[in-house]
Amino acid sequence: DGLASIISQQYGNRLDEESLFLFCGRRTDRIKALYWSGDGYILLYKRLSNGRFQWPRSEAELRLIDHQSFRWLMEGLEIEQRTAIRKGKPKDLF
């Protein structure tokens, strides 16, 4: 209930079935995720045994992330990969 109240009161967002909210403490080796499944909350918890999450350090750095950025975060990588190949638009070959 504490994480849900942070989402609604501090950030003015609603929990819905389209959103997954992530929380990380000061040590950045643990992350909690809160998801609304329609009839209740699902709380996920991940603790790294070696390393730290590349987590924003201030509220100014809060942002929405896509599935790929989420995967990178869960793997201990930076959310923004400078050398990742981005999806492009199809082009005519001839």
PDB file of C-alpha atoms in Angstrom:
ATOM      1  CA  ASP A   1       0.000   0.000   0.000  1.00  0.00           C
ATOM      2  CA  GLY A   2       2.927   2.335   0.669  1.00  0.00           C
ATOM      3  CA  LEU A   3       4.262   2.161  -2.875  1.00  0.00           C
ATOM      4  CA  ALA A   4       0.778   2.617  -4.338  1.00  0.00           C
ATOM      5  CA  SER A   5       0.269   5.749  -2.233  1.00  0.00           C
ATOM      6  CA  ILE A   6       3.623   7.148  -3.398  1.00  0.00           C
ATOM      7  CA  ILE A   7       2.510   6.707  -7.000  1.00  0.00           C
ATOM      8  CA  SER A   8      -0.856   8.377  -6.501  1.00  0.00           C
ATOM      9  CA  GLN A   9      -0.027  11.083  -3.951  1.00  0.00           C
ATOM     10  CA  GLN A  10       3.513  12.178  -4.809  1.00  0.00           C
ATOM     11  CA  TYR A  11       3.455  11.724  -8.564  1.00  0.00           C
ATOM     12  CA  GLY A  12      -0.262  12.004  -9.365  1.00  0.00           C
ATOM     13  CA  ASN A  13      -0.333   8.800 -11.408  1.00  0.00           C
ATOM     14  CA  ARG A  14      -2.875   6.011 -11.328  1.00  0.00           C
ATOM     15  CA  LEU A  15      -2.073   2.350 -11.227  1.00  0.00           C
ATOM     16  CA  ASP A  16      -3.624   0.640 -14.201  1.00  0.00           C
ATOM     17  CA  GLU A  17      -3.037  -2.576 -16.102  1.00  0.00           C
ATOM     18  CA  GLU A  18      -0.804  -0.791 -18.592  1.00  0.00           C
ATOM     19  CA  SER A  19       1.823   0.358 -16.086  1.00  0.00           C
ATOM     20  CA  LEU A  20       4.635  -1.144 -14.081  1.00  0.00           C
ATOM     21  CA  PHE A  21       6.163   1.190 -11.494  1.00  0.00           C
ATOM     22  CA  LEU A  22       9.757   0.601 -10.405  1.00  0.00           C
ATOM     23  CA  PHE A  23      11.374   1.657  -7.123  1.00  0.00           C
ATOM     24  CA  CYS A  24      15.004   1.441  -6.085  1.00  0.00           C
ATOM     25  CA  GLY A  25      16.634   2.316  -2.767  1.00  0.00           C
ATOM     26  CA  ARG A  26      19.876   4.150  -2.055  1.00  0.00           C
ATOM     27  CA  ARG A  27      22.045   1.055  -2.330  1.00  0.00           C
ATOM     28  CA  THR A  28      20.718   0.348  -5.861  1.00  0.00           C
ATOM     29  CA  ASP A  29      21.219  -3.396  -5.540  1.00  0.00           C
ATOM     30  CA  ARG A  30      17.487  -4.032  -4.981  1.00  0.00           C
ATOM     31  CA  ILE A  31      14.502  -3.059  -7.042  1.00  0.00           C
ATOM     32  CA  LYS A  32      10.755  -3.332  -6.409  1.00  0.00           C
ATOM     33  CA  ALA A  33       8.095  -3.312  -9.101  1.00  0.00           C
ATOM     34  CA  LEU A  34       4.395  -2.657  -8.518  1.00  0.00           C
ATOM     35  CA  TYR A  35       1.784  -3.809 -11.013  1.00  0.00           C
ATOM     36  CA  TRP A  36      -2.019  -3.667 -10.827  1.00  0.00           C
ATOM     37  CA  SER A  37      -3.555  -6.908 -12.154  1.00  0.00           C
ATOM     38  CA  GLY A  38      -7.197  -5.786 -12.088  1.00  0.00           C
ATOM     39  CA  ASP A  39      -8.140  -7.303  -8.757  1.00  0.00           C
ATOM     40  CA  GLY A  40      -5.030  -6.598  -6.716  1.00  0.00           C
ATOM     41  CA  TYR A  41      -1.412  -5.534  -6.708  1.00  0.00           C
ATOM     42  CA  ILE A  42       1.510  -7.696  -7.710  1.00  0.00           C
ATOM     43  CA  LEU A  43       4.750  -6.779  -5.970  1.00  0.00           C
ATOM     44  CA  LEU A  44       7.964  -8.011  -7.569  1.00  0.00           C
ATOM     45  CA  TYR A  45      11.336  -7.816  -5.867  1.00  0.00           C
ATOM     46  CA  LYS A  46      14.775  -8.347  -7.370  1.00  0.00           C
ATOM     47  CA  ARG A  47      18.082  -8.250  -5.510  1.00  0.00           C
ATOM     48  CA  LEU A  48      21.347  -8.433  -7.381  1.00  0.00           C
ATOM     49  CA  SER A  49      23.926 -10.688  -5.803  1.00  0.00           C
ATOM     50  CA  ASN A  50      26.729  -8.881  -7.580  1.00  0.00           C
ATOM     51  CA  GLY A  51      26.565  -5.318  -8.892  1.00  0.00           C
ATOM     52  CA  ARG A  52      24.137  -2.433  -8.876  1.00  0.00           C
ATOM     53  CA  PHE A  53      21.265  -1.187 -11.001  1.00  0.00           C
ATOM     54  CA  GLN A  54      21.987   1.843 -13.196  1.00  0.00           C
ATOM     55  CA  TRP A  55      19.268   3.901 -11.538  1.00  0.00           C
ATOM     56  CA  PRO A  56      18.355   7.628 -11.810  1.00  0.00           C
ATOM     57  CA  ARG A  57      19.675   9.613  -8.848  1.00  0.00           C
ATOM     58  CA  SER A  58      17.107  12.441  -8.770  1.00  0.00           C
ATOM     59  CA  GLU A  59      13.432  13.105  -9.512  1.00  0.00           C
ATOM     60  CA  ALA A  60      14.512  15.119 -12.547  1.00  0.00           C
ATOM     61  CA  GLU A  61      15.833  11.887 -14.051  1.00  0.00           C
ATOM     62  CA  LEU A  62      12.497  10.015 -13.711  1.00  0.00           C
ATOM     63  CA  ARG A  63      11.119   8.843 -17.039  1.00  0.00           C
ATOM     64  CA  LEU A  64       9.046   6.332 -18.912  1.00  0.00           C
ATOM     65  CA  ILE A  65      11.011   3.442 -20.363  1.00  0.00           C
ATOM     66  CA  ASP A  66      10.209   0.969 -23.095  1.00  0.00           C
ATOM     67  CA  HIS A  67      10.498  -2.824 -22.987  1.00  0.00           C
ATOM     68  CA  GLN A  68      14.082  -2.822 -24.274  1.00  0.00           C
ATOM     69  CA  SER A  69      15.239  -0.278 -21.676  1.00  0.00           C
ATOM     70  CA  PHE A  70      13.518  -2.323 -18.962  1.00  0.00           C
ATOM     71  CA  ARG A  71      15.383  -5.443 -20.101  1.00  0.00           C
ATOM     72  CA  TRP A  72      18.696  -3.567 -20.038  1.00  0.00           C
ATOM     73  CA  LEU A  73      17.926  -2.264 -16.536  1.00  0.00           C
ATOM     74  CA  MET A  74      17.128  -5.762 -15.255  1.00  0.00           C
ATOM     75  CA  GLU A  75      20.419  -7.001 -16.728  1.00  0.00           C
ATOM     76  CA  GLY A  76      22.352  -4.311 -14.842  1.00  0.00           C
ATOM     77  CA  LEU A  77      23.022  -2.185 -17.919  1.00  0.00           C
ATOM     78  CA  GLU A  78      22.348   1.506 -18.489  1.00  0.00           C
ATOM     79  CA  ILE A  79      18.835   2.355 -19.661  1.00  0.00           C
ATOM     80  CA  GLU A  80      20.245   4.365 -22.569  1.00  0.00           C
ATOM     81  CA  GLN A  81      22.706   2.264 -24.545  1.00  0.00           C
ATOM     82  CA  ARG A  82      24.833   4.563 -26.694  1.00  0.00           C
ATOM     83  CA  THR A  83      25.974   1.796 -29.024  1.00  0.00           C
ATOM     84  CA  ALA A  84      22.700  -0.089 -29.400  1.00  0.00           C
ATOM     85  CA  ILE A  85      21.364  -0.445 -32.902  1.00  0.00           C
ATOM     86  CA  ARG A  86      18.066   1.385 -33.070  1.00  0.00           C
ATOM     87  CA  LYS A  87      15.147   0.158 -35.143  1.00  0.00           C
ATOM     88  CA  GLY A  88      14.914   1.935 -38.455  1.00  0.00           C
ATOM     89  CA  LYS A  89      12.324   2.359 -41.132  1.00  0.00           C
ATOM     90  CA  PRO A  90      12.263  -0.103 -44.045  1.00  0.00           C
ATOM     91  CA  LYS A  91      13.869   1.227 -47.213  1.00  0.00           C
ATOM     92  CA  ASP A  92      13.709   0.165 -50.795  1.00  0.00           C
ATOM     93  CA  LEU A  93      16.669  -2.022 -51.682  1.00  0.00           C
ATOM     94  CA  PHE A  94      16.638  -1.259 -55.375  1.00  0.00           C
TER      95      PHE A  94
END
